[in-house]
């Protein structure tokens, strides 16, 4: 099956390495590909417009469709021009893969302002500018779209000598989550990957083995850009060779001090172990009873058929420390059934206390989702159903 027939895909930094593999893979799947790259060395010096053209020729020889673009992602006019290339050549844009990047590795104490700014401008500013221009076009087209950004473990976990690169990549991870929330109403999905592969960028890093090929990364990007990943947004995925995983933020349960007095330093010291305890506290009998009552009695009692209208939906609650339930709404009726029933429109997974607090509005749903305390496959559908009961 060809997944991207009649779709236009823009890939920045597609003249070599991972970006080139993305371009070839999308073209093989039937996409019209805009191959963007300034060319040059890995530090951004000595630009070469022929770099992108070489990849385009490779795609043409394989029977694909592509056009070269050599505009800079770090300049607003350049980002807009990249989108314009897609519009003028193929009539619009459906997918943007922000992949362009350079390196200026240096320890923080020795790094120059130029080395800092150059890396921030290409990675973080470039991702922002291209995403902004692409989203504006996608909204104008009125047919949704997909953005896939490129973060890195250097930003998510840190890496010696990469303060500029790590800051940019951590910023891209945060930017991805905000963009996903803002673009949800427009049907534009925004995710990020944190790839590890042996390329020109990592050629001198001994910890990256030769077996981790750049072509291993592209299937994940294509999946996230395809209709197979409908409902997946605001998330960060890793690819190392054929090993795929998801990165997510998590928070400890923490400790709340009763009363209005602020914490003293000695009190914090005394509670430090509990504050930083990363193990999940098992649900109490009260937690489970409250959630069971909410799902089986509370929601049906609060259900207003007028608010639901013609809505046909279902949410599967996977309670990690309790009983699973499926809430079904159809034809102005609601049913709460134990276990997983049918094919739900969304799945919400987490411990009983967190799900109860989120679904009753005591905790902010996006915050709990971003922190990793709950997982939601379709946050928009869950928030819509929440509004039926608690608006």
mmCIF file of C-alpha atoms in Angstrom:
data_model
loop_
_atom_site.group_PDB
_atom_site.id
_atom_site.type_symbol
_atom_site.label_atom_id
_atom_site.label_comp_id
_atom_site.label_asym_id
_atom_site.label_seq_id
_atom_site.Cartn_x
_atom_site.Cartn_y
_atom_site.Cartn_z
ATOM 1 C CA UNK A 1 0.000 0.000 0.000
ATOM 2 C CA UNK A 2 1.293 3.489 -0.901
ATOM 3 C CA UNK A 3 0.550 5.732 2.072
ATOM 4 C CA UNK A 4 1.415 9.186 0.703
ATOM 5 C CA UNK A 5 0.023 9.288 -2.821
ATOM 6 C CA UNK A 6 -0.873 12.891 -3.759
ATOM 7 C CA UNK A 7 0.597 14.134 -0.452
ATOM 8 C CA UNK A 8 3.306 16.807 -0.351
ATOM 9 C CA UNK A 9 6.063 16.381 2.207
ATOM 10 C CA UNK A 10 8.702 18.978 3.105
ATOM 11 C CA UNK A 11 11.896 17.701 4.725
ATOM 12 C CA UNK A 12 14.471 20.200 5.960
ATOM 13 C CA UNK A 13 18.100 19.164 6.072
ATOM 14 C CA UNK A 14 17.356 16.417 3.562
ATOM 15 C CA UNK A 15 20.601 16.599 1.614
ATOM 16 C CA UNK A 16 22.296 13.815 3.549
ATOM 17 C CA UNK A 17 22.145 11.471 6.525
ATOM 18 C CA UNK A 18 18.782 10.940 8.195
ATOM 19 C CA UNK A 19 17.039 13.643 6.152
ATOM 20 C CA UNK A 20 18.077 12.066 2.858
ATOM 21 C CA UNK A 21 16.707 8.706 4.029
ATOM 22 C CA UNK A 22 13.431 10.398 4.961
ATOM 23 C CA UNK A 23 13.202 11.952 1.489
ATOM 24 C CA UNK A 24 13.853 8.670 -0.302
ATOM 25 C CA UNK A 25 11.386 6.787 1.908
ATOM 26 C CA UNK A 26 8.576 9.320 1.464
ATOM 27 C CA UNK A 27 9.129 9.389 -2.294
ATOM 28 C CA UNK A 28 8.992 5.599 -2.418
ATOM 29 C CA UNK A 29 5.617 5.804 -0.644
ATOM 30 C CA UNK A 30 4.263 8.073 -3.387
ATOM 31 C CA UNK A 31 4.811 11.518 -1.829
ATOM 32 C CA UNK A 32 5.762 14.702 -3.635
ATOM 33 C CA UNK A 33 8.923 15.633 -1.752
ATOM 34 C CA UNK A 34 10.480 19.052 -1.168
ATOM 35 C CA UNK A 35 14.143 18.359 -0.428
ATOM 36 C CA UNK A 36 15.417 21.347 1.553
ATOM 37 C CA UNK A 37 19.113 21.720 2.360
ATOM 38 C CA UNK A 38 21.704 24.502 2.330
ATOM 39 C CA UNK A 39 24.480 21.978 1.960
ATOM 40 C CA UNK A 40 27.959 22.481 3.388
ATOM 41 C CA UNK A 41 29.849 21.198 6.410
ATOM 42 C CA UNK A 42 28.206 19.913 9.577
ATOM 43 C CA UNK A 43 28.918 23.260 11.288
ATOM 44 C CA UNK A 44 26.904 25.055 8.603
ATOM 45 C CA UNK A 45 29.878 26.532 6.748
ATOM 46 C CA UNK A 46 30.502 26.436 2.975
ATOM 47 C CA UNK A 47 26.878 26.086 1.771
ATOM 48 C CA UNK A 48 26.337 24.071 -1.398
ATOM 49 C CA UNK A 49 22.987 24.320 -3.175
ATOM 50 C CA UNK A 50 23.812 21.218 -5.198
ATOM 51 C CA UNK A 51 23.380 19.010 -2.120
ATOM 52 C CA UNK A 52 19.577 19.052 -2.273
ATOM 53 C CA UNK A 53 19.594 18.712 -6.057
ATOM 54 C CA UNK A 54 21.641 15.503 -5.789
ATOM 55 C CA UNK A 55 18.977 13.873 -3.614
ATOM 56 C CA UNK A 56 16.245 15.053 -5.985
ATOM 57 C CA UNK A 57 18.068 13.416 -8.887
ATOM 58 C CA UNK A 58 18.296 10.207 -6.867
ATOM 59 C CA UNK A 59 14.532 10.295 -6.273
ATOM 60 C CA UNK A 60 13.842 10.975 -9.962
ATOM 61 C CA UNK A 61 15.992 8.032 -11.034
ATOM 62 C CA UNK A 62 13.895 5.810 -8.767
ATOM 63 C CA UNK A 63 10.704 7.069 -10.408
ATOM 64 C CA UNK A 64 9.685 9.465 -7.626
ATOM 65 C CA UNK A 65 8.655 13.122 -7.584
ATOM 66 C CA UNK A 66 10.725 15.792 -5.842
ATOM 67 C CA UNK A 67 11.994 19.354 -6.026
ATOM 68 C CA UNK A 68 15.093 20.926 -4.484
ATOM 69 C CA UNK A 69 15.045 23.930 -2.144
ATOM 70 C CA UNK A 70 18.085 25.707 -0.686
ATOM 71 C CA UNK A 71 16.489 28.341 1.553
ATOM 72 C CA UNK A 72 17.637 28.807 5.172
ATOM 73 C CA UNK A 73 15.325 27.477 7.884
ATOM 74 C CA UNK A 74 16.723 29.966 10.413
ATOM 75 C CA UNK A 75 15.426 33.025 8.551
ATOM 76 C CA UNK A 76 11.731 33.919 8.493
ATOM 77 C CA UNK A 77 11.819 34.718 4.789
ATOM 78 C CA UNK A 78 13.614 31.433 4.160
ATOM 79 C CA UNK A 79 11.049 29.379 6.076
ATOM 80 C CA UNK A 80 8.198 31.011 4.163
ATOM 81 C CA UNK A 81 10.040 30.433 0.890
ATOM 82 C CA UNK A 82 10.352 26.711 1.651
ATOM 83 C CA UNK A 83 6.591 26.479 2.078
ATOM 84 C CA UNK A 84 6.127 28.556 -1.065
ATOM 85 C CA UNK A 85 8.264 26.078 -3.008
ATOM 86 C CA UNK A 86 5.815 23.342 -2.024
ATOM 87 C CA UNK A 87 2.828 25.480 -2.960
ATOM 88 C CA UNK A 88 4.177 26.559 -6.344
ATOM 89 C CA UNK A 89 5.408 23.088 -7.291
ATOM 90 C CA UNK A 90 2.806 20.782 -5.787
ATOM 91 C CA UNK A 91 -0.105 23.001 -4.731
ATOM 92 C CA UNK A 92 0.248 22.864 -0.945
ATOM 93 C CA UNK A 93 1.813 21.005 1.967
ATOM 94 C CA UNK A 94 0.581 18.023 3.985
ATOM 95 C CA UNK A 95 3.618 17.035 6.056
ATOM 96 C CA UNK A 96 6.602 18.951 7.422
ATOM 97 C CA UNK A 97 9.599 17.110 8.855
ATOM 98 C CA UNK A 98 11.894 19.492 10.726
ATOM 99 C CA UNK A 99 15.254 17.769 10.441
ATOM 100 C CA UNK A 100 17.822 20.478 9.607
ATOM 101 C CA UNK A 101 20.703 20.811 12.035
ATOM 102 C CA UNK A 102 24.318 21.752 12.588
ATOM 103 C CA UNK A 103 26.884 21.171 15.346
ATOM 104 C CA UNK A 104 29.297 23.454 17.184
ATOM 105 C CA UNK A 105 30.333 21.275 20.123
ATOM 106 C CA UNK A 106 32.111 23.066 22.950
ATOM 107 C CA UNK A 107 31.962 23.023 26.734
ATOM 108 C CA UNK A 108 29.845 25.826 28.165
ATOM 109 C CA UNK A 109 32.789 27.626 29.784
ATOM 110 C CA UNK A 110 34.589 27.847 26.424
ATOM 111 C CA UNK A 111 31.651 28.284 24.026
ATOM 112 C CA UNK A 112 31.478 31.498 22.001
ATOM 113 C CA UNK A 113 28.273 33.444 21.483
ATOM 114 C CA UNK A 114 28.514 32.693 17.769
ATOM 115 C CA UNK A 115 28.667 28.937 18.442
ATOM 116 C CA UNK A 116 25.670 29.170 20.754
ATOM 117 C CA UNK A 117 23.555 31.284 18.429
ATOM 118 C CA UNK A 118 24.369 29.339 15.272
ATOM 119 C CA UNK A 119 23.099 26.047 16.723
ATOM 120 C CA UNK A 120 20.056 27.585 18.442
ATOM 121 C CA UNK A 121 19.114 29.422 15.239
ATOM 122 C CA UNK A 122 19.152 26.372 12.974
ATOM 123 C CA UNK A 123 17.618 23.837 15.349
ATOM 124 C CA UNK A 124 15.203 25.716 17.596
ATOM 125 C CA UNK A 125 14.480 28.898 15.654
ATOM 126 C CA UNK A 126 14.380 26.927 12.399
ATOM 127 C CA UNK A 127 11.874 24.457 13.830
ATOM 128 C CA UNK A 128 9.703 27.316 15.090
ATOM 129 C CA UNK A 129 9.796 29.303 11.848
ATOM 130 C CA UNK A 130 9.123 26.343 9.561
ATOM 131 C CA UNK A 131 6.383 24.992 11.829
ATOM 132 C CA UNK A 132 4.708 28.391 11.967
ATOM 133 C CA UNK A 133 4.789 28.827 8.193
ATOM 134 C CA UNK A 134 3.598 25.260 7.575
ATOM 135 C CA UNK A 135 0.760 25.480 10.103
ATOM 136 C CA UNK A 136 -0.460 28.752 8.608
ATOM 137 C CA UNK A 137 -0.614 27.089 5.197
ATOM 138 C CA UNK A 138 -2.230 23.906 6.537
ATOM 139 C CA UNK A 139 -4.914 25.915 8.336
ATOM 140 C CA UNK A 140 -5.580 27.907 5.149
ATOM 141 C CA UNK A 141 -5.887 24.653 3.173
ATOM 142 C CA UNK A 142 -8.422 23.331 5.672
ATOM 143 C CA UNK A 143 -7.381 19.700 5.354
ATOM 144 C CA UNK A 144 -5.317 19.086 8.493
ATOM 145 C CA UNK A 145 -1.646 18.105 8.360
ATOM 146 C CA UNK A 146 1.304 16.628 10.234
ATOM 147 C CA UNK A 147 4.495 18.058 11.740
ATOM 148 C CA UNK A 148 7.351 15.787 12.860
ATOM 149 C CA UNK A 149 10.145 17.557 14.761
ATOM 150 C CA UNK A 150 13.590 16.257 15.605
ATOM 151 C CA UNK A 151 14.690 16.373 19.226
ATOM 152 C CA UNK A 152 17.579 14.430 20.754
ATOM 153 C CA UNK A 153 18.641 12.527 23.847
ATOM 154 C CA UNK A 154 21.288 15.268 24.228
ATOM 155 C CA UNK A 155 18.451 17.611 25.138
ATOM 156 C CA UNK A 156 16.236 15.147 26.988
ATOM 157 C CA UNK A 157 19.009 13.598 29.096
ATOM 158 C CA UNK A 158 22.096 15.772 28.505
ATOM 159 C CA UNK A 159 25.408 15.187 26.764
ATOM 160 C CA UNK A 160 28.844 16.570 27.608
ATOM 161 C CA UNK A 161 30.024 19.401 25.357
ATOM 162 C CA UNK A 162 26.635 20.045 23.773
ATOM 163 C CA UNK A 163 25.107 22.851 25.805
ATOM 164 C CA UNK A 164 23.912 24.677 22.692
ATOM 165 C CA UNK A 165 22.675 21.545 20.919
ATOM 166 C CA UNK A 166 21.083 20.120 24.074
ATOM 167 C CA UNK A 167 19.283 23.388 24.843
ATOM 168 C CA UNK A 168 17.917 23.546 21.308
ATOM 169 C CA UNK A 169 16.762 19.930 21.327
ATOM 170 C CA UNK A 170 15.136 20.227 24.762
ATOM 171 C CA UNK A 171 13.419 23.363 23.498
ATOM 172 C CA UNK A 172 12.122 21.465 20.474
ATOM 173 C CA UNK A 173 10.608 18.825 22.773
ATOM 174 C CA UNK A 174 8.750 21.484 24.755
ATOM 175 C CA UNK A 175 7.782 23.359 21.603
ATOM 176 C CA UNK A 176 6.330 20.141 20.169
ATOM 177 C CA UNK A 177 3.989 19.677 23.119
ATOM 178 C CA UNK A 178 2.751 23.274 22.984
ATOM 179 C CA UNK A 179 2.273 23.174 19.205
ATOM 180 C CA UNK A 180 0.319 19.910 19.511
ATOM 181 C CA UNK A 181 -2.104 21.483 21.982
ATOM 182 C CA UNK A 182 -2.576 24.627 19.882
ATOM 183 C CA UNK A 183 -3.012 22.804 16.580
ATOM 184 C CA UNK A 184 -5.393 20.138 17.893
ATOM 185 C CA UNK A 185 -8.497 22.112 16.884
ATOM 186 C CA UNK A 186 -7.154 22.418 13.340
ATOM 187 C CA UNK A 187 -6.568 18.681 12.984
ATOM 188 C CA UNK A 188 -2.799 19.163 12.758
ATOM 189 C CA UNK A 189 -0.771 16.548 14.607
ATOM 190 C CA UNK A 190 2.660 17.475 16.007
ATOM 191 C CA UNK A 191 5.114 14.886 17.342
ATOM 192 C CA UNK A 192 8.868 14.616 17.768
ATOM 193 C CA UNK A 193 11.513 11.948 17.402
ATOM 194 C CA UNK A 194 14.840 11.574 19.188
ATOM 195 C CA UNK A 195 16.941 9.542 16.740
ATOM 196 C CA UNK A 196 20.326 7.898 17.153
ATOM 197 C CA UNK A 197 22.196 6.943 13.981
ATOM 198 C CA UNK A 198 25.690 6.926 12.522
ATOM 199 C CA UNK A 199 25.816 9.924 10.192
ATOM 200 C CA UNK A 200 28.193 12.762 9.389
ATOM 201 C CA UNK A 201 26.868 14.505 12.519
ATOM 202 C CA UNK A 202 27.835 11.582 14.769
ATOM 203 C CA UNK A 203 30.761 10.160 12.807
ATOM 204 C CA UNK A 204 33.302 11.018 15.531
ATOM 205 C CA UNK A 205 31.169 9.757 18.446
ATOM 206 C CA UNK A 206 32.452 6.294 19.299
ATOM 207 C CA UNK A 207 29.368 5.500 21.404
ATOM 208 C CA UNK A 208 27.217 5.493 18.238
ATOM 209 C CA UNK A 209 27.916 2.155 16.507
ATOM 210 C CA UNK A 210 28.047 1.731 12.742
ATOM 211 C CA UNK A 211 25.095 -0.666 12.953
ATOM 212 C CA UNK A 212 22.731 2.221 13.727
ATOM 213 C CA UNK A 213 21.965 3.274 10.164
ATOM 214 C CA UNK A 214 20.060 6.482 9.296
ATOM 215 C CA UNK A 215 17.572 4.472 7.222
ATOM 216 C CA UNK A 216 16.419 2.816 10.454
ATOM 217 C CA UNK A 217 14.924 6.132 11.580
ATOM 218 C CA UNK A 218 12.670 6.875 8.610
ATOM 219 C CA UNK A 219 9.968 4.199 9.131
ATOM 220 C CA UNK A 220 9.032 5.792 12.468
ATOM 221 C CA UNK A 221 8.773 9.235 10.848
ATOM 222 C CA UNK A 222 6.636 7.877 8.020
ATOM 223 C CA UNK A 223 4.369 6.106 10.488
ATOM 224 C CA UNK A 224 3.856 9.296 12.534
ATOM 225 C CA UNK A 225 3.120 11.220 9.320
ATOM 226 C CA UNK A 226 0.641 8.642 8.028
ATOM 227 C CA UNK A 227 -3.055 8.131 8.701
ATOM 228 C CA UNK A 228 -2.082 5.026 10.667
ATOM 229 C CA UNK A 229 -1.041 7.363 13.489
ATOM 230 C CA UNK A 230 -4.344 9.264 13.647
ATOM 231 C CA UNK A 231 -4.896 10.636 17.158
ATOM 232 C CA UNK A 232 -1.204 10.506 18.107
ATOM 233 C CA UNK A 233 0.047 14.004 18.906
ATOM 234 C CA UNK A 234 2.237 15.851 21.390
ATOM 235 C CA UNK A 235 4.529 12.897 22.005
ATOM 236 C CA UNK A 236 8.235 12.082 21.682
ATOM 237 C CA UNK A 237 9.518 8.822 20.263
ATOM 238 C CA UNK A 238 13.017 7.363 20.033
ATOM 239 C CA UNK A 239 14.603 5.250 17.336
ATOM 240 C CA UNK A 240 17.960 3.506 17.671
ATOM 241 C CA UNK A 241 18.456 0.986 14.912
ATOM 242 C CA UNK A 242 15.379 -1.240 14.997
ATOM 243 C CA UNK A 243 14.686 -0.350 18.643
ATOM 244 C CA UNK A 244 11.719 1.992 19.046
ATOM 245 C CA UNK A 245 10.409 3.482 22.285
ATOM 246 C CA UNK A 246 8.524 6.471 23.679
ATOM 247 C CA UNK A 247 9.987 9.112 25.966
ATOM 248 C CA UNK A 248 7.610 10.804 28.383
ATOM 249 C CA UNK A 249 7.788 13.097 31.376
ATOM 250 C CA UNK A 250 6.853 11.724 34.772
ATOM 251 C CA UNK A 251 6.380 13.254 38.209
ATOM 252 C CA UNK A 252 6.525 11.761 41.696
ATOM 253 C CA UNK A 253 3.389 11.855 43.814
ATOM 254 C CA UNK A 254 5.119 14.418 45.993
ATOM 255 C CA UNK A 255 4.093 15.703 49.391
ATOM 256 C CA UNK A 256 1.603 18.475 50.180
ATOM 257 C CA UNK A 257 2.054 20.420 53.403
ATOM 258 C CA UNK A 258 -1.214 21.097 55.193
ATOM 259 C CA UNK A 259 -2.115 24.588 56.274
ATOM 260 C CA UNK A 260 -1.054 27.956 54.894
ATOM 261 C CA UNK A 261 2.459 28.176 56.305
ATOM 262 C CA UNK A 262 5.290 27.852 53.784
ATOM 263 C CA UNK A 263 7.726 24.985 53.953
ATOM 264 C CA UNK A 264 10.790 25.391 56.158
ATOM 265 C CA UNK A 265 14.132 24.032 54.971
ATOM 266 C CA UNK A 266 14.204 21.483 57.801
ATOM 267 C CA UNK A 267 10.700 20.271 56.845
ATOM 268 C CA UNK A 268 11.770 19.811 53.222
ATOM 269 C CA UNK A 269 14.843 17.888 54.382
ATOM 270 C CA UNK A 270 12.684 15.662 56.557
ATOM 271 C CA UNK A 271 10.279 14.925 53.683
ATOM 272 C CA UNK A 272 12.866 14.758 50.902
ATOM 273 C CA UNK A 273 12.727 10.984 50.501
ATOM 274 C CA UNK A 274 8.940 11.056 50.149
ATOM 275 C CA UNK A 275 9.022 14.093 47.836
ATOM 276 C CA UNK A 276 11.457 12.386 45.470
ATOM 277 C CA UNK A 277 10.117 8.830 45.746
ATOM 278 C CA UNK A 278 9.587 7.649 42.148
ATOM 279 C CA UNK A 279 7.690 4.493 42.995
ATOM 280 C CA UNK A 280 3.924 4.556 42.520
ATOM 281 C CA UNK A 281 1.881 4.414 45.682
ATOM 282 C CA UNK A 282 -0.739 1.648 45.442
ATOM 283 C CA UNK A 283 -4.284 2.914 45.264
ATOM 284 C CA UNK A 284 -6.228 2.903 48.515
ATOM 285 C CA UNK A 285 -9.607 1.247 48.822
ATOM 286 C CA UNK A 286 -11.097 4.754 48.864
ATOM 287 C CA UNK A 287 -9.378 5.661 45.555
ATOM 288 C CA UNK A 288 -10.805 2.594 43.832
ATOM 289 C CA UNK A 289 -14.258 3.039 45.313
ATOM 290 C CA UNK A 290 -14.465 6.688 44.247
ATOM 291 C CA UNK A 291 -13.429 5.908 40.664
ATOM 292 C CA UNK A 292 -15.807 2.945 40.400
ATOM 293 C CA UNK A 293 -18.637 5.119 41.689
ATOM 294 C CA UNK A 294 -17.760 7.927 39.275
ATOM 295 C CA UNK A 295 -17.708 5.674 36.210
ATOM 296 C CA UNK A 296 -20.701 3.489 37.026
ATOM 297 C CA UNK A 297 -22.978 6.003 38.776
ATOM 298 C CA UNK A 298 -21.571 9.526 38.673
ATOM 299 C CA UNK A 299 -21.152 9.921 34.920
ATOM 300 C CA UNK A 300 -24.531 8.356 34.010
ATOM 301 C CA UNK A 301 -26.248 10.650 36.520
ATOM 302 C CA UNK A 302 -24.489 13.744 35.121
ATOM 303 C CA UNK A 303 -25.152 12.732 31.529
ATOM 304 C CA UNK A 304 -27.217 15.261 29.590
ATOM 305 C CA UNK A 305 -28.466 13.925 26.223
ATOM 306 C CA UNK A 306 -28.942 17.491 24.978
ATOM 307 C CA UNK A 307 -25.228 18.218 25.455
ATOM 308 C CA UNK A 308 -24.236 14.958 23.789
ATOM 309 C CA UNK A 309 -26.450 15.509 20.756
ATOM 310 C CA UNK A 310 -25.630 12.982 18.053
ATOM 311 C CA UNK A 311 -22.270 12.120 19.588
ATOM 312 C CA UNK A 312 -21.249 8.498 19.195
ATOM 313 C CA UNK A 313 -18.121 7.782 21.155
ATOM 314 C CA UNK A 314 -16.457 5.584 23.699
ATOM 315 C CA UNK A 315 -13.581 5.861 26.157
ATOM 316 C CA UNK A 316 -11.747 2.890 27.562
ATOM 317 C CA UNK A 317 -10.370 3.538 31.064
ATOM 318 C CA UNK A 318 -7.346 1.328 31.687
ATOM 319 C CA UNK A 319 -6.952 1.611 35.465
ATOM 320 C CA UNK A 320 -3.478 0.336 36.255
ATOM 321 C CA UNK A 321 -4.306 -0.410 39.901
ATOM 322 C CA UNK A 322 -8.029 -1.164 39.638
ATOM 323 C CA UNK A 323 -10.879 -2.329 37.408
ATOM 324 C CA UNK A 324 -11.029 -1.297 33.750
ATOM 325 C CA UNK A 325 -14.189 0.266 32.309
ATOM 326 C CA UNK A 326 -15.541 1.392 28.945
ATOM 327 C CA UNK A 327 -17.921 4.363 28.753
ATOM 328 C CA UNK A 328 -20.096 4.254 25.628
ATOM 329 C CA UNK A 329 -22.283 7.092 24.330
ATOM 330 C CA UNK A 330 -24.664 6.489 21.448
ATOM 331 C CA UNK A 331 -28.128 7.689 20.410
ATOM 332 C CA UNK A 332 -28.468 9.906 23.480
ATOM 333 C CA UNK A 333 -27.703 7.076 25.913
ATOM 334 C CA UNK A 334 -24.714 6.232 28.107
ATOM 335 C CA UNK A 335 -23.475 2.851 29.304
ATOM 336 C CA UNK A 336 -20.651 2.028 31.735
ATOM 337 C CA UNK A 337 -19.337 -1.480 31.165
ATOM 338 C CA UNK A 338 -16.493 -3.333 32.911
ATOM 339 C CA UNK A 339 -13.492 -4.218 30.752
ATOM 340 C CA UNK A 340 -12.716 -3.136 27.212
ATOM 341 C CA UNK A 341 -15.662 -3.119 24.802
ATOM 342 C CA UNK A 342 -15.513 -2.617 21.045
ATOM 343 C CA UNK A 343 -13.086 -0.158 19.482
ATOM 344 C CA UNK A 344 -13.014 2.935 21.725
ATOM 345 C CA UNK A 345 -12.422 6.395 20.286
ATOM 346 C CA UNK A 346 -9.876 7.058 23.031
ATOM 347 C CA UNK A 347 -7.980 5.222 25.736
ATOM 348 C CA UNK A 348 -7.019 6.830 29.030
ATOM 349 C CA UNK A 349 -4.539 4.897 31.124
ATOM 350 C CA UNK A 350 -3.300 5.651 34.618
ATOM 351 C CA UNK A 351 -3.787 4.978 38.319
ATOM 352 C CA UNK A 352 -7.217 5.295 39.907
ATOM 353 C CA UNK A 353 -6.514 8.468 41.868
ATOM 354 C CA UNK A 354 -5.114 10.402 38.914
ATOM 355 C CA UNK A 355 -7.905 9.363 36.530
ATOM 356 C CA UNK A 356 -10.524 10.335 39.112
ATOM 357 C CA UNK A 357 -8.940 13.740 39.750
ATOM 358 C CA UNK A 358 -8.482 14.452 36.038
ATOM 359 C CA UNK A 359 -11.950 13.419 34.954
ATOM 360 C CA UNK A 360 -13.621 15.398 37.757
ATOM 361 C CA UNK A 361 -11.583 18.496 36.937
ATOM 362 C CA UNK A 362 -9.534 18.493 40.141
ATOM 363 C CA UNK A 363 -6.357 18.138 38.101
ATOM 364 C CA UNK A 364 -5.555 19.755 34.775
ATOM 365 C CA UNK A 365 -5.821 17.066 32.107
ATOM 366 C CA UNK A 366 -3.114 18.412 29.735
ATOM 367 C CA UNK A 367 -0.715 18.841 32.679
ATOM 368 C CA UNK A 368 -1.288 15.277 33.889
ATOM 369 C CA UNK A 369 -0.869 14.063 30.299
ATOM 370 C CA UNK A 370 2.362 16.015 29.754
ATOM 371 C CA UNK A 371 3.816 14.786 33.044
ATOM 372 C CA UNK A 372 3.212 11.172 32.028
ATOM 373 C CA UNK A 373 0.928 10.396 34.974
ATOM 374 C CA UNK A 374 -1.801 9.488 32.511
ATOM 375 C CA UNK A 375 -1.586 8.347 28.908
ATOM 376 C CA UNK A 376 -4.266 9.299 26.404
ATOM 377 C CA UNK A 377 -4.484 8.112 22.816
ATOM 378 C CA UNK A 378 -6.894 10.864 21.760
ATOM 379 C CA UNK A 379 -6.820 13.756 24.237
ATOM 380 C CA UNK A 380 -9.196 15.850 22.135
ATOM 381 C CA UNK A 381 -11.940 13.211 22.346
ATOM 382 C CA UNK A 382 -11.417 12.774 26.104
ATOM 383 C CA UNK A 383 -11.638 16.534 26.710
ATOM 384 C CA UNK A 384 -14.772 16.728 24.568
ATOM 385 C CA UNK A 385 -16.446 13.983 26.578
ATOM 386 C CA UNK A 386 -15.298 15.603 29.814
ATOM 387 C CA UNK A 387 -17.097 18.790 28.765
ATOM 388 C CA UNK A 388 -20.378 16.885 28.424
ATOM 389 C CA UNK A 389 -20.289 15.987 32.103
ATOM 390 C CA UNK A 390 -18.493 18.886 33.784
ATOM 391 C CA UNK A 391 -18.972 21.997 31.631
#
